[in-house]
PDB file of C-alpha atoms and ligand atoms in Angstrom:
ATOM      1  CA  MET I   1      25.861  -3.870  -4.033  1.00 37.00           C
ATOM      2  CA  ALA I   2      22.295  -5.295  -3.614  1.00 39.00           C
ATOM      3  CA  SER I   3      20.608  -2.012  -3.283  1.00 41.00           C
ATOM      4  CA  ARG I   4      22.352  -0.750  -6.481  1.00 39.00           C
ATOM      5  CA  ARG I   5      21.207  -3.739  -8.430  1.00 39.00           C
ATOM      6  CA  ASN I   6      17.722  -3.491  -7.240  1.00 42.00           C
ATOM      7  CA  PHE I   7      17.747   0.223  -8.148  1.00 40.00           C
ATOM      8  CA  LEU I   8      18.859  -0.559 -11.598  1.00 36.00           C
ATOM      9  CA  ILE I   9      16.110  -3.180 -12.052  1.00 37.00           C
ATOM     10  CA  SER I  10      13.487  -0.734 -11.072  1.00 38.00           C
ATOM     11  CA  GLY I  11      15.017   1.791 -13.214  1.00 35.00           C
ATOM     12  CA  ALA I  12      14.845  -0.633 -16.044  1.00 34.00           C
ATOM     13  CA  ALA I  13      11.216  -1.114 -15.582  1.00 37.00           C
ATOM     14  CA  LEU I  14      10.555   2.442 -16.394  1.00 36.00           C
ATOM     15  CA  LEU I  15      10.499   1.955 -20.321  1.00 35.00           C
ATOM     16  CA  ALA I  16       8.351  -1.139 -20.398  1.00 34.00           C
ATOM     17  CA  GLN I  17       6.451  -0.684 -17.195  1.00 38.00           C
ATOM     18  CA  PRO I  18       2.944  -0.576 -18.666  1.00 36.00           C
ATOM     19  CA  VAL I  19       3.172  -4.115 -20.275  1.00 36.00           C
ATOM     20  CA  LEU I  20       5.555  -5.815 -17.762  1.00 39.00           C
ATOM     21  CA  PRO I  21       4.190  -8.458 -15.424  1.00 39.00           C
ATOM     22  CA  ALA I  22       5.285  -8.389 -11.884  1.00 41.00           C
ATOM     23  CA  LEU I  23       8.985  -7.734 -11.502  1.00 42.00           C
ATOM     24  CA  ALA I  24      11.346  -9.541  -9.255  1.00 41.00           C
ATOM     25  CA  ALA I  25      13.844  -7.522  -7.301  1.00 43.00           C
ATOM     26  CA  ASP I  26      15.773 -10.615  -6.484  1.00 43.00           C
ATOM     27  CA  ASP I  27      17.834 -12.454  -8.884  1.00 38.00           C
ATOM     28  CA  ALA I  28      15.124 -15.142  -9.190  1.00 40.00           C
ATOM     29  CA  PRO I  29      11.397 -14.497  -9.022  1.00 43.00           C
ATOM     30  CA  ARG I  30       9.842 -15.403  -5.726  1.00 50.00           C
ATOM     31  CA  GLN I  31       7.738 -18.483  -6.269  1.00 52.00           C
ATOM     32  CA  ASN I  32       4.661 -19.754  -4.315  1.00 59.00           C
ATOM     33  CA  ALA I  33       7.026 -22.039  -2.348  1.00 70.00           C
ATOM     34  CA  ALA I  34       5.574 -23.145   1.094  1.00 77.00           C
ATOM     35  CA  GLY I  35       5.997 -20.358   3.629  1.00 80.00           C
ATOM     36  CA  ARG I  36       7.730 -18.018   1.266  1.00 93.00           C
ATOM     37  CA  SER I  37       6.143 -14.544   1.241  1.00 97.00           C
ATOM     38  CA  ARG I  38       5.785 -12.342  -1.883  1.00 98.00           C
ATOM     39  CA  LEU I  39       5.223  -8.698  -1.783  1.00 98.00           C
ATOM     40  CA  ILE I  40       3.934  -6.860  -4.752  1.00 98.00           C
ATOM     41  CA  LEU I  41       3.580  -3.059  -4.940  1.00 98.00           C
ATOM     42  CA  LEU I  42       0.314  -2.679  -6.763  1.00 98.00           C
ATOM     43  CA  GLY I  43       0.124   1.199  -6.674  1.00 98.00           C
ATOM     44  CA  THR I  44       2.822   3.700  -5.782  1.00 98.00           C
ATOM     45  CA  GLY I  45       1.530   7.261  -6.443  1.00 97.00           C
ATOM     46  CA  GLY I  46       0.452   9.095  -3.427  1.00 96.00           C
ATOM     47  CA  GLY I  47      -2.680  11.422  -3.496  1.00 92.00           C
ATOM     48  CA  PRO I  48      -6.196  10.818  -4.961  1.00 91.00           C
ATOM     49  CA  THR I  49      -5.657  12.364  -8.427  1.00 91.00           C
ATOM     50  CA  PRO I  50      -5.381   9.628 -11.104  1.00 94.00           C
ATOM     51  CA  LYS I  51      -1.822   9.585 -12.599  1.00 94.00           C
ATOM     52  CA  ALA I  52      -0.476   8.363 -15.749  1.00 94.00           C
ATOM     53  CA  ASN I  53       2.828   6.787 -14.413  1.00 93.00           C
ATOM     54  CA  ARG I  54       1.671   5.424 -10.987  1.00 97.00           C
ATOM     55  CA  SER I  55      -1.507   3.561  -9.860  1.00 98.00           C
ATOM     56  CA  ALA I  56      -2.990   4.640  -6.392  1.00 98.00           C
ATOM     57  CA  PRO I  57      -1.516   3.301  -3.226  1.00 98.00           C
ATOM     58  CA  ALA I  58      -2.077  -0.452  -2.587  1.00 98.00           C
ATOM     59  CA  GLN I  59       0.173  -3.552  -1.865  1.00 98.00           C
ATOM     60  CA  VAL I  60      -0.391  -7.281  -1.618  1.00 98.00           C
ATOM     61  CA  ILE I  61       1.428  -9.954   0.327  1.00 98.00           C
ATOM     62  CA  ILE I  62       0.806 -13.460  -0.735  1.00 98.00           C
ATOM     63  CA  VAL I  63       1.768 -16.491   1.622  1.00 98.00           C
ATOM     64  CA  ASN I  64       0.843 -20.003   0.696  1.00 97.00           C
ATOM     65  CA  GLY I  65      -1.423 -18.904  -2.022  1.00 96.00           C
ATOM     66  CA  ALA I  66      -3.466 -16.578   0.335  1.00 98.00           C
ATOM     67  CA  SER I  67      -3.405 -12.846  -0.605  1.00 98.00           C
ATOM     68  CA  TYR I  68      -3.457  -9.977   1.964  1.00 98.00           C
ATOM     69  CA  VAL I  69      -4.195  -6.707   0.307  1.00 98.00           C
ATOM     70  CA  ILE I  70      -3.072  -3.475   2.161  1.00 98.00           C
ATOM     71  CA  ASP I  71      -4.896  -0.410   0.988  1.00 98.00           C
ATOM     72  CA  CYS I  72      -7.282  -0.247  -1.941  1.00 98.00           C
ATOM     73  CA  GLY I  73      -6.475   2.789  -3.999  1.00 98.00           C
ATOM     74  CA  ASN I  74      -8.153   3.420  -7.293  1.00 98.00           C
ATOM     75  CA  GLY I  75      -7.424   0.618  -9.804  1.00 98.00           C
ATOM     76  CA  VAL I  76      -6.428  -2.020  -7.244  1.00 98.00           C
ATOM     77  CA  ALA I  77      -8.481  -4.760  -8.837  1.00 98.00           C
ATOM     78  CA  ARG I  78      -6.842  -4.249 -12.350  1.00 98.00           C
ATOM     79  CA  GLN I  79      -3.399  -4.001 -10.719  1.00 98.00           C
ATOM     80  CA  MET I  80      -4.068  -7.389  -9.096  1.00 98.00           C
ATOM     81  CA  VAL I  81      -4.886  -8.814 -12.501  1.00 98.00           C
ATOM     82  CA  LEU I  82      -1.745  -7.199 -14.109  1.00 98.00           C
ATOM     83  CA  ALA I  83       0.329  -8.634 -11.324  1.00 98.00           C
ATOM     84  CA  GLY I  84      -1.044 -12.136 -12.096  1.00 98.00           C
ATOM     85  CA  VAL I  85      -2.492 -12.418  -8.557  1.00 98.00           C
ATOM     86  CA  PRO I  86      -5.822 -14.387  -8.560  1.00 97.00           C
ATOM     87  CA  LEU I  87      -8.783 -12.276  -7.287  1.00 97.00           C
ATOM     88  CA  ALA I  88     -10.245 -15.393  -5.719  1.00 97.00           C
ATOM     89  CA  SER I  89      -7.099 -15.619  -3.573  1.00 98.00           C
ATOM     90  CA  ILE I  90      -7.954 -12.582  -1.360  1.00 98.00           C
ATOM     91  CA  ARG I  91      -8.323 -13.495   2.115  1.00 98.00           C
ATOM     92  CA  ASP I  92      -7.908 -10.263   4.043  1.00 98.00           C
ATOM     93  CA  VAL I  93      -8.018  -6.558   3.183  1.00 98.00           C
ATOM     94  CA  PHE I  94      -6.342  -3.928   5.520  1.00 98.00           C
ATOM     95  CA  ILE I  95      -7.050  -0.343   5.217  1.00 98.00           C
ATOM     96  CA  THR I  96      -4.462   2.087   6.875  1.00 98.00           C
ATOM     97  CA  HIS I  97      -6.703   5.104   6.876  1.00 98.00           C
ATOM     98  CA  GLN I  98      -9.800   6.553   5.360  1.00 98.00           C
ATOM     99  CA  HIS I  99      -8.302   8.828   2.702  1.00 97.00           C
ATOM    100  CA  SER I 100      -9.595   8.293  -0.787  1.00 97.00           C
ATOM    101  CA  ASP I 101      -6.281   7.398  -2.277  1.00 97.00           C
ATOM    102  CA  HIS I 102      -6.217   4.414  -0.001  1.00 98.00           C
ATOM    103  CA  ASN I 103      -9.937   3.390   0.164  1.00 98.00           C
ATOM    104  CA  ALA I 104     -11.511   4.577  -3.147  1.00 98.00           C
ATOM    105  CA  ASP I 105     -11.570   0.929  -4.532  1.00 98.00           C
ATOM    106  CA  TYR I 106     -12.085  -0.995  -1.254  1.00 98.00           C
ATOM    107  CA  GLY I 107     -15.695  -1.790  -2.137  1.00 98.00           C
ATOM    108  CA  ASN I 108     -14.797  -2.189  -5.808  1.00 98.00           C
ATOM    109  CA  LEU I 109     -12.083  -4.734  -5.211  1.00 98.00           C
ATOM    110  CA  LEU I 110     -14.405  -7.073  -3.301  1.00 98.00           C
ATOM    111  CA  TRP I 111     -17.336  -6.523  -5.607  1.00 98.00           C
ATOM    112  CA  LEU I 112     -15.497  -6.957  -8.839  1.00 98.00           C
ATOM    113  CA  SER I 113     -13.482 -10.008  -7.482  1.00 98.00           C
ATOM    114  CA  TRP I 114     -16.909 -11.599  -6.348  1.00 97.00           C
ATOM    115  CA  ALA I 115     -18.299 -10.836  -9.815  1.00 95.00           C
ATOM    116  CA  ALA I 116     -15.145 -12.789 -11.152  1.00 93.00           C
ATOM    117  CA  THR I 117     -14.305 -15.793  -9.022  1.00 92.00           C
ATOM    118  CA  LEU I 118     -14.109 -14.763  -5.384  1.00 95.00           C
ATOM    119  CA  ALA I 119     -16.429 -17.119  -3.354  1.00 94.00           C
ATOM    120  CA  THR I 120     -14.720 -17.362  -0.070  1.00 96.00           C
ATOM    121  CA  ARG I 121     -14.946 -15.152   2.979  1.00 97.00           C
ATOM    122  CA  VAL I 122     -12.954 -11.914   3.173  1.00 98.00           C
ATOM    123  CA  ASP I 123     -11.999 -10.265   6.375  1.00 98.00           C
ATOM    124  CA  ALA I 124     -11.720  -6.461   6.208  1.00 98.00           C
ATOM    125  CA  TYR I 125      -9.734  -4.531   8.767  1.00 98.00           C
ATOM    126  CA  GLY I 126      -9.421  -0.731   9.142  1.00 98.00           C
ATOM    127  CA  PRO I 127     -10.585   2.354  10.945  1.00 98.00           C
ATOM    128  CA  PRO I 128     -14.097   3.404  11.368  1.00 98.00           C
ATOM    129  CA  PRO I 129     -16.378   3.932   9.543  1.00 98.00           C
ATOM    130  CA  LEU I 130     -15.266   0.878   7.711  1.00 98.00           C
ATOM    131  CA  ALA I 131     -18.441  -1.097   8.719  1.00 98.00           C
ATOM    132  CA  GLU I 132     -20.753   1.723   7.652  1.00 98.00           C
ATOM    133  CA  MET I 133     -18.824   2.214   4.301  1.00 98.00           C
ATOM    134  CA  THR I 134     -19.183  -1.500   3.515  1.00 98.00           C
ATOM    135  CA  ARG I 135     -22.852  -1.581   4.243  1.00 98.00           C
ATOM    136  CA  LEU I 136     -23.522   1.544   2.223  1.00 98.00           C
ATOM    137  CA  PHE I 137     -21.395   0.145  -0.657  1.00 98.00           C
ATOM    138  CA  LEU I 138     -23.240  -3.045  -0.788  1.00 98.00           C
ATOM    139  CA  GLU I 139     -26.592  -1.064  -0.521  1.00 98.00           C
ATOM    140  CA  MET I 140     -25.700   1.205  -3.392  1.00 98.00           C
ATOM    141  CA  ASN I 141     -24.821  -1.814  -5.545  1.00 98.00           C
ATOM    142  CA  ASP I 142     -27.622  -3.982  -4.577  1.00 98.00           C
ATOM    143  CA  TYR I 143     -29.137  -4.019  -8.133  1.00 98.00           C
ATOM    144  CA  ASP I 144     -26.092  -5.688  -9.647  1.00 98.00           C
ATOM    145  CA  ILE I 145     -25.385  -7.936  -6.772  1.00 98.00           C
ATOM    146  CA  LYS I 146     -28.964  -9.296  -6.539  1.00 97.00           C
ATOM    147  CA  THR I 147     -29.086  -9.718 -10.419  1.00 97.00           C
ATOM    148  CA  ARG I 148     -25.771 -11.595 -10.442  1.00 96.00           C
ATOM    149  CA  MET I 149     -27.010 -13.952  -7.537  1.00 96.00           C
ATOM    150  CA  ALA I 150     -30.136 -14.725  -9.407  1.00 97.00           C
ATOM    151  CA  ASP I 151     -28.679 -14.840 -12.941  1.00 96.00           C
ATOM    152  CA  GLU I 152     -25.227 -16.413 -12.300  1.00 95.00           C
ATOM    153  CA  GLY I 153     -25.799 -18.216  -9.080  1.00 93.00           C
ATOM    154  CA  ARG I 154     -23.183 -16.073  -7.226  1.00 94.00           C
ATOM    155  CA  PRO I 155     -23.117 -16.373  -3.467  1.00 95.00           C
ATOM    156  CA  SER I 156     -24.196 -13.483  -1.301  1.00 96.00           C
ATOM    157  CA  LEU I 157     -21.527 -10.919  -1.307  1.00 97.00           C
ATOM    158  CA  LYS I 158     -22.664  -9.415   1.923  1.00 97.00           C
ATOM    159  CA  ASP I 159     -22.260 -12.906   3.712  1.00 97.00           C
ATOM    160  CA  LEU I 160     -18.661 -13.125   2.457  1.00 97.00           C
ATOM    161  CA  ILE I 161     -17.365  -9.886   4.042  1.00 98.00           C
ATOM    162  CA  ALA I 162     -16.592  -9.702   7.640  1.00 98.00           C
ATOM    163  CA  VAL I 163     -15.715  -6.227   8.898  1.00 98.00           C
ATOM    164  CA  HIS I 164     -13.434  -5.483  11.791  1.00 98.00           C
ATOM    165  CA  GLU I 165     -13.018  -1.787  12.871  1.00 98.00           C
ATOM    166  CA  ILE I 166      -9.753  -0.976  14.523  1.00 98.00           C
ATOM    167  CA  GLY I 167      -9.347   1.794  16.996  1.00 97.00           C
ATOM    168  CA  SER I 168      -5.981   1.243  18.452  1.00 97.00           C
ATOM    169  CA  GLY I 169      -2.735  -0.546  17.943  1.00 97.00           C
ATOM    170  CA  GLY I 170      -1.786  -4.079  18.728  1.00 98.00           C
ATOM    171  CA  VAL I 171      -2.273  -7.515  17.086  1.00 98.00           C
ATOM    172  CA  VAL I 172      -5.286  -7.340  14.890  1.00 98.00           C
ATOM    173  CA  MET I 173      -5.132 -10.817  13.110  1.00 98.00           C
ATOM    174  CA  ARG I 174      -3.182 -14.021  13.296  1.00 98.00           C
ATOM    175  CA  ASP I 175      -3.624 -17.056  10.972  1.00 97.00           C
ATOM    176  CA  ALA I 176      -1.540 -20.006   9.882  1.00 96.00           C
ATOM    177  CA  ASN I 177       0.281 -17.705   7.430  1.00 97.00           C
ATOM    178  CA  VAL I 178       0.834 -14.317   9.161  1.00 98.00           C
ATOM    179  CA  LYS I 179       0.638 -12.406  12.336  1.00 98.00           C
ATOM    180  CA  VAL I 180      -0.517  -8.626  11.670  1.00 98.00           C
ATOM    181  CA  THR I 181       0.199  -5.854  14.136  1.00 98.00           C
ATOM    182  CA  ALA I 182      -1.150  -2.395  13.878  1.00 98.00           C
ATOM    183  CA  ALA I 183       0.416   0.700  15.240  1.00 98.00           C
ATOM    184  CA  LEU I 184      -1.160   4.321  15.412  1.00 98.00           C
ATOM    185  CA  VAL I 185       0.623   6.682  13.201  1.00 98.00           C
ATOM    186  CA  ASP I 186       0.582  10.541  12.814  1.00 98.00           C
ATOM    187  CA  HIS I 187      -1.349  11.717   9.855  1.00 97.00           C
ATOM    188  CA  PRO I 188      -3.373  14.746  10.839  1.00 96.00           C
ATOM    189  CA  PRO I 189      -6.228  15.395  10.504  1.00 95.00           C
ATOM    190  CA  VAL I 190      -7.122  11.656   9.744  1.00 97.00           C
ATOM    191  CA  LYS I 191      -7.527   9.733  12.896  1.00 97.00           C
ATOM    192  CA  PRO I 192      -6.840   6.902  13.424  1.00 98.00           C
ATOM    193  CA  ALA I 193      -4.334   6.252  10.783  1.00 98.00           C
ATOM    194  CA  PHE I 194      -2.469   2.878  11.079  1.00 98.00           C
ATOM    195  CA  ALA I 195       0.850   1.178   9.873  1.00 98.00           C
ATOM    196  CA  TYR I 196       0.733  -2.665   9.614  1.00 98.00           C
ATOM    197  CA  ARG I 197       3.364  -5.071  10.365  1.00 98.00           C
ATOM    198  CA  PHE I 198       3.194  -8.638   8.659  1.00 98.00           C
ATOM    199  CA  ASP I 199       5.146 -11.370  10.321  1.00 98.00           C
ATOM    200  CA  CYS I 200       5.423 -13.950   7.615  1.00 98.00           C
ATOM    201  CA  PRO I 201       7.062 -17.332   8.060  1.00 96.00           C
ATOM    202  CA  ASP I 202      10.260 -16.162   6.196  1.00 97.00           C
ATOM    203  CA  ARG I 203      10.444 -12.463   6.972  1.00 98.00           C
ATOM    204  CA  SER I 204       8.732  -9.320   8.361  1.00 98.00           C
ATOM    205  CA  ILE I 205       7.332  -6.719   6.237  1.00 98.00           C
ATOM    206  CA  VAL I 206       5.925  -3.194   7.431  1.00 98.00           C
ATOM    207  CA  ILE I 207       3.668  -0.964   5.459  1.00 98.00           C
ATOM    208  CA  SER I 208       3.696   2.740   6.762  1.00 98.00           C
ATOM    209  CA  GLY I 209       0.510   4.015   5.298  1.00 98.00           C
ATOM    210  CA  ASP I 210       0.498   7.793   5.502  1.00 98.00           C
ATOM    211  CA  THR I 211       2.371   9.346   8.333  1.00 98.00           C
ATOM    212  CA  ARG I 212       4.700  12.108   9.269  1.00 97.00           C
ATOM    213  CA  PRO I 213       7.846  10.683  11.079  1.00 97.00           C
ATOM    214  CA  SER I 214       6.369   8.627  13.924  1.00 97.00           C
ATOM    215  CA  GLN I 215       8.026   6.977  16.890  1.00 98.00           C
ATOM    216  CA  ASN I 216       5.144   4.276  16.836  1.00 98.00           C
ATOM    217  CA  LEU I 217       6.221   3.387  13.344  1.00 98.00           C
ATOM    218  CA  VAL I 218       9.878   3.198  14.305  1.00 98.00           C
ATOM    219  CA  GLN I 219       8.926   0.700  17.165  1.00 98.00           C
ATOM    220  CA  LEU I 220       6.674  -1.352  14.939  1.00 98.00           C
ATOM    221  CA  ALA I 221       9.370  -1.526  12.209  1.00 98.00           C
ATOM    222  CA  ARG I 222      12.177  -2.336  14.701  1.00 98.00           C
ATOM    223  CA  GLY I 223      14.530  -5.004  13.033  1.00 95.00           C
ATOM    224  CA  ALA I 224      12.075  -5.644  10.133  1.00 98.00           C
ATOM    225  CA  ASP I 225      13.240  -7.058   6.956  1.00 98.00           C
ATOM    226  CA  VAL I 226      11.240  -4.725   4.712  1.00 98.00           C
ATOM    227  CA  LEU I 227       9.747  -1.385   5.339  1.00 98.00           C
ATOM    228  CA  VAL I 228       7.589   0.094   2.693  1.00 98.00           C
ATOM    229  CA  HIS I 229       7.316   3.839   3.585  1.00 98.00           C
ATOM    230  CA  GLU I 230       5.681   6.717   2.076  1.00 98.00           C
ATOM    231  CA  VAL I 231       7.729   9.553   0.782  1.00 98.00           C
ATOM    232  CA  MET I 232       7.632  13.128  -0.561  1.00 96.00           C
ATOM    233  CA  TYR I 233      10.338  15.107  -2.210  1.00 95.00           C
ATOM    234  CA  LEU I 234      10.219  18.728  -1.018  1.00 93.00           C
ATOM    235  CA  PRO I 235      12.253  20.459  -3.787  1.00 91.00           C
ATOM    236  CA  ALA I 236       9.802  19.165  -6.440  1.00 90.00           C
ATOM    237  CA  LEU I 237       6.752  19.948  -4.123  1.00 86.00           C
ATOM    238  CA  GLU I 238       7.944  23.567  -3.568  1.00 84.00           C
ATOM    239  CA  ARG I 239       8.149  24.072  -7.263  1.00 83.00           C
ATOM    240  CA  LEU I 240       4.658  22.664  -7.720  1.00 78.00           C
ATOM    241  CA  ILE I 241       3.111  24.629  -4.864  1.00 79.00           C
ATOM    242  CA  GLY I 242       5.103  27.781  -5.267  1.00 75.00           C
ATOM    243  CA  THR I 243       2.617  29.264  -7.587  1.00 71.00           C
ATOM    244  CA  GLU I 244      -0.244  28.544  -5.331  1.00 73.00           C
ATOM    245  CA  PRO I 245      -1.464  31.604  -3.167  1.00 76.00           C
ATOM    246  CA  ASN I 246      -1.692  29.525  -0.129  1.00 78.00           C
ATOM    247  CA  ALA I 247       1.705  27.919  -0.697  1.00 76.00           C
ATOM    248  CA  LYS I 248       2.956  28.434   2.958  1.00 80.00           C
ATOM    249  CA  SER I 249      -0.061  26.807   4.620  1.00 82.00           C
ATOM    250  CA  LEU I 250      -0.096  23.968   1.950  1.00 80.00           C
ATOM    251  CA  ARG I 251       3.625  23.292   2.644  1.00 84.00           C
ATOM    252  CA  GLU I 252       2.927  23.321   6.499  1.00 86.00           C
ATOM    253  CA  HIS I 253       0.123  20.916   5.987  1.00 85.00           C
ATOM    254  CA  LEU I 254       2.202  18.433   3.939  1.00 88.00           C
ATOM    255  CA  LEU I 255       4.965  18.507   6.382  1.00 90.00           C
ATOM    256  CA  ALA I 256       2.557  17.872   9.342  1.00 94.00           C
ATOM    257  CA  ALA I 257       1.132  14.875   7.681  1.00 96.00           C
ATOM    258  CA  HIS I 258       3.827  13.276   5.595  1.00 97.00           C
ATOM    259  CA  THR I 259       7.534  12.165   5.509  1.00 98.00           C
ATOM    260  CA  THR I 260      10.261  13.726   3.463  1.00 97.00           C
ATOM    261  CA  THR I 261      13.070  11.877   1.658  1.00 98.00           C
ATOM    262  CA  GLU I 262      15.508  12.947   4.292  1.00 97.00           C
ATOM    263  CA  GLN I 263      13.206  11.915   7.155  1.00 98.00           C
ATOM    264  CA  VAL I 264      12.325   8.517   5.839  1.00 98.00           C
ATOM    265  CA  GLY I 265      15.995   7.455   5.673  1.00 98.00           C
ATOM    266  CA  ARG I 266      16.346   8.466   9.311  1.00 98.00           C
ATOM    267  CA  ILE I 267      13.275   6.476  10.280  1.00 98.00           C
ATOM    268  CA  ALA I 268      14.628   3.334   8.592  1.00 98.00           C
ATOM    269  CA  THR I 269      17.967   3.720  10.066  1.00 98.00           C
ATOM    270  CA  GLU I 270      16.536   4.308  13.593  1.00 98.00           C
ATOM    271  CA  ALA I 271      14.271   1.199  13.197  1.00 98.00           C
ATOM    272  CA  GLY I 272      17.179  -0.815  11.862  1.00 98.00           C
ATOM    273  CA  VAL I 273      15.344  -2.314   8.944  1.00 98.00           C
ATOM    274  CA  LYS I 274      17.296  -4.410   6.324  1.00 98.00           C
ATOM    275  CA  THR I 275      15.465  -2.969   3.280  1.00 98.00           C
ATOM    276  CA  LEU I 276      13.602   0.301   2.730  1.00 98.00           C
ATOM    277  CA  VAL I 277      11.209   0.445  -0.044  1.00 98.00           C
ATOM    278  CA  LEU I 278       9.966   3.969  -1.184  1.00 98.00           C
ATOM    279  CA  SER I 279       6.385   4.240  -2.125  1.00 98.00           C
ATOM    280  CA  HIS I 280       3.303   6.586  -2.081  1.00 98.00           C
ATOM    281  CA  PHE I 281       5.588   9.120  -4.009  1.00 97.00           C
ATOM    282  CA  VAL I 282       4.547  12.709  -3.690  1.00 94.00           C
ATOM    283  CA  PRO I 283       4.678  14.210  -6.111  1.00 92.00           C
ATOM    284  CA  GLY I 284       4.000  11.060  -8.076  1.00 90.00           C
ATOM    285  CA  GLY I 285       2.495  12.430 -11.261  1.00 85.00           C
ATOM    286  CA  THR I 286       4.057  13.771 -14.403  1.00 82.00           C
ATOM    287  CA  PRO I 287       6.780  14.747 -15.040  1.00 86.00           C
ATOM    288  CA  LEU I 288       7.927  11.556 -13.371  1.00 91.00           C
ATOM    289  CA  ILE I 289      10.794  12.251 -10.967  1.00 94.00           C
ATOM    290  CA  PRO I 290      13.544   9.898 -12.018  1.00 96.00           C
ATOM    291  CA  ASP I 291      14.375   7.018  -9.646  1.00 97.00           C
ATOM    292  CA  SER I 292      18.034   8.348  -9.229  1.00 97.00           C
ATOM    293  CA  VAL I 293      16.524  11.636  -7.638  1.00 97.00           C
ATOM    294  CA  TRP I 294      14.513   9.624  -5.003  1.00 98.00           C
ATOM    295  CA  PHE I 295      17.547   7.254  -4.374  1.00 98.00           C
ATOM    296  CA  ASP I 296      19.973  10.051  -3.911  1.00 98.00           C
ATOM    297  CA  ALA I 297      17.808  12.056  -1.709  1.00 98.00           C
ATOM    298  CA  VAL I 298      17.375   9.256   0.790  1.00 98.00           C
ATOM    299  CA  ARG I 299      20.816   7.610   0.517  1.00 98.00           C
ATOM    300  CA  PRO I 300      22.440  10.070   2.841  1.00 98.00           C
ATOM    301  CA  THR I 301      20.297   9.077   5.659  1.00 98.00           C
ATOM    302  CA  PHE I 302      20.032   5.316   5.090  1.00 98.00           C
ATOM    303  CA  SER I 303      22.882   2.860   4.267  1.00 98.00           C
ATOM    304  CA  GLY I 304      20.803  -0.325   3.915  1.00 98.00           C
ATOM    305  CA  ASN I 305      19.223  -1.883   0.971  1.00 98.00           C
ATOM    306  CA  LEU I 306      17.212   0.907  -0.669  1.00 98.00           C
ATOM    307  CA  ILE I 307      14.562   0.287  -3.361  1.00 98.00           C
ATOM    308  CA  VAL I 308      12.672   3.045  -5.255  1.00 98.00           C
ATOM    309  CA  GLY I 309       9.195   1.539  -5.654  1.00 98.00           C
ATOM    310  CA  ARG I 310       7.424   0.941  -8.943  1.00 97.00           C
ATOM    311  CA  ASP I 311       3.908  -0.291  -9.799  1.00 98.00           C
ATOM    312  CA  LEU I 312       3.895  -4.111  -9.992  1.00 98.00           C
ATOM    313  CA  LEU I 313       7.539  -4.479  -8.521  1.00 98.00           C
ATOM    314  CA  GLU I 314       7.763  -7.587  -6.636  1.00 98.00           C
ATOM    315  CA  LEU I 315      10.029  -8.183  -3.617  1.00 97.00           C
TER     316      LEU I 315
HETATM  317 ZN1   ZN Z 401      -2.068   8.868   0.753  1.00 72.45          ZN
HETATM  318 ZN1   ZN Z 402      -3.592  10.088   3.781  1.00 72.45          ZN
END
């Protein structure tokens, strides 16, 4: 019943989506109650091409007023604003892997948040070369940063960012709100690529990042309350790539690096997660594939609570 209701809510979001604030998938919106986690899908379209209907991959988990951003696809700062999440609340940023649909606005999120209200330390976690990317980003924007420091009294942005490069799986961060565990996933040719598990006071949330079916992901997600997993729909993809001269190799590449609708249900079932949230939709552009198509394609292999993700959907 619950999965059907959630599906209907996300379907109803379709018409008014561009102007709606963060939506609640529960009967009552999740509040900032002590220890209660909020998960908001900021962007749900896979791939670097900007899309009319879905922003690029990004999520935020909020616990006790602290925001943990996972992936920084194009538009993440604006999606935070549309979701009503204060930019000054960003505590940590986690990058799953160094593909542009996941990192294009990593620097921009920190820089624009700092230009607004962010004045406290942010720890950034992700695969190499995150440290070099951060350094070069700050160097590229040095003129504006120095100007605002002198003109507006902003603190040094460089001094606010602490970078932690991750090369292998394991616990990467623990604070009073969450424990974050990374697992290596399979997303050739990008290495390393990570999934992250957030053990919050009230529940556990796993973000797959980009991966083909991965046993490491299954282990990481074992018994989790919520699994947000990437997904691609082969029938629509085949129509799209069928006209390409290299259709066969393109298809093989996608299958080697991503997870199909059928596979994602099996992964969630094997991991025993309570709720599977589909995101990073491929194809995710126009014409928009109806929620019912995604739902029906995954349902045969997963009988738990199934949610078709939407930008700004809150869970
Ligand atoms: Zn991606
Ligand atoms: Zn990727």
